[in-house]
XYZ file of C-alpha atoms in Angstrom:
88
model
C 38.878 76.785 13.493
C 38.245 75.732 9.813
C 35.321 77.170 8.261
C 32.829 75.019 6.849
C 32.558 74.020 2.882
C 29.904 73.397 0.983
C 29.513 71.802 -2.515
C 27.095 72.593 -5.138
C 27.246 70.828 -8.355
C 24.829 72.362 -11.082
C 24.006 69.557 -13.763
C 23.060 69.889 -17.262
C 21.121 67.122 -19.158
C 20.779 66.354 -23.073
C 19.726 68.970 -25.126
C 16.342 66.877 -25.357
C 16.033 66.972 -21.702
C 17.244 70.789 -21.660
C 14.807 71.706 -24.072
C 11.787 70.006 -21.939
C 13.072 71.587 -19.121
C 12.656 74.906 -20.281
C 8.885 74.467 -21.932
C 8.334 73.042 -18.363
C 10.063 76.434 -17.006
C 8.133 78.776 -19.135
C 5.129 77.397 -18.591
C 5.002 76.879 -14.519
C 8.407 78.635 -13.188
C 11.550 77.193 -11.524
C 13.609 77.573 -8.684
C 16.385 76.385 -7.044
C 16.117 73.509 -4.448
C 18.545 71.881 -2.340
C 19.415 68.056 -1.227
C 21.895 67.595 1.427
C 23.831 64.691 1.266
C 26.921 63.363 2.938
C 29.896 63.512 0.561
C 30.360 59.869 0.122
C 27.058 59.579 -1.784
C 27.670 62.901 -4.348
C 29.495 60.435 -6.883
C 26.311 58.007 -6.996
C 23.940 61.033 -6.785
C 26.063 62.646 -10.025
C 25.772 59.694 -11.952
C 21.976 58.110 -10.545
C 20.218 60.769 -9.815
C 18.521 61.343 -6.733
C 16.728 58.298 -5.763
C 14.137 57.262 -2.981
C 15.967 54.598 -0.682
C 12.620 54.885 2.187
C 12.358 52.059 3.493
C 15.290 50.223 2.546
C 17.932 49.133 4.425
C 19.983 52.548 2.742
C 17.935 54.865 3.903
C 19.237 57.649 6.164
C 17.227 60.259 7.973
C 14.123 58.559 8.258
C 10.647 59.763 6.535
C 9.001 61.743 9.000
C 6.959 63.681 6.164
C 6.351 60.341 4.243
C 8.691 58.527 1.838
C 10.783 60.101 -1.323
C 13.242 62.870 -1.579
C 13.393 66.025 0.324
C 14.459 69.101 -1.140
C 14.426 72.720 0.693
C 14.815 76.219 -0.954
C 17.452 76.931 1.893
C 21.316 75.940 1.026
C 21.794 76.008 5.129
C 19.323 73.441 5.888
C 20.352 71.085 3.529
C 23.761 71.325 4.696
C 22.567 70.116 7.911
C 22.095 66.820 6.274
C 25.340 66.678 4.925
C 27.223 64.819 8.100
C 29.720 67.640 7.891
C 30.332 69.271 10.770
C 29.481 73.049 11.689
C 27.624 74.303 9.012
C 27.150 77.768 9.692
């Protein structure tokens, strides 16, 4: 059987927006968090940003914790959300 894939796409802003990101970092931490998306939205994501679609007639997954975007700190469960199939 094939083995799943997963893509991960780390984006870098303007230097402005680098530079705020990393006062912001300093001063409270970071850490990686993870959206899981099918494949046919990554382009739009890339180029948009992530953007909350509760309540609209685009939404996805529903909004059982109340409406925005969910992250997660695990790679695995946000592959669940992906619509690929078998992801480990």
């Amino acid at each position: 059987a094939a083995k799943p894939w997963v893509a991960a796409f780390a984006v870098r802003g303007s230097p402005e927006r680098e530079a705020h990101f990393e006062e912001r970092r300093r001063e409270h931490g970071s850490f990686f968090a993870y959206h899981g998306s099918a494949p046919h939205n990554w382009l739009s994501i890339l180029r948009k940003g992530l953007r909350n679609l509760s309540q609209t007639e685009r939404m996805q997954h529903g909004s059982v914790h109340g409406d925005g975007v969910y992250l997660t700190t695990s790679l695995k469960f946000a592959a669940m959300y992906s619509g690929l199939r078998d992801t480990g």
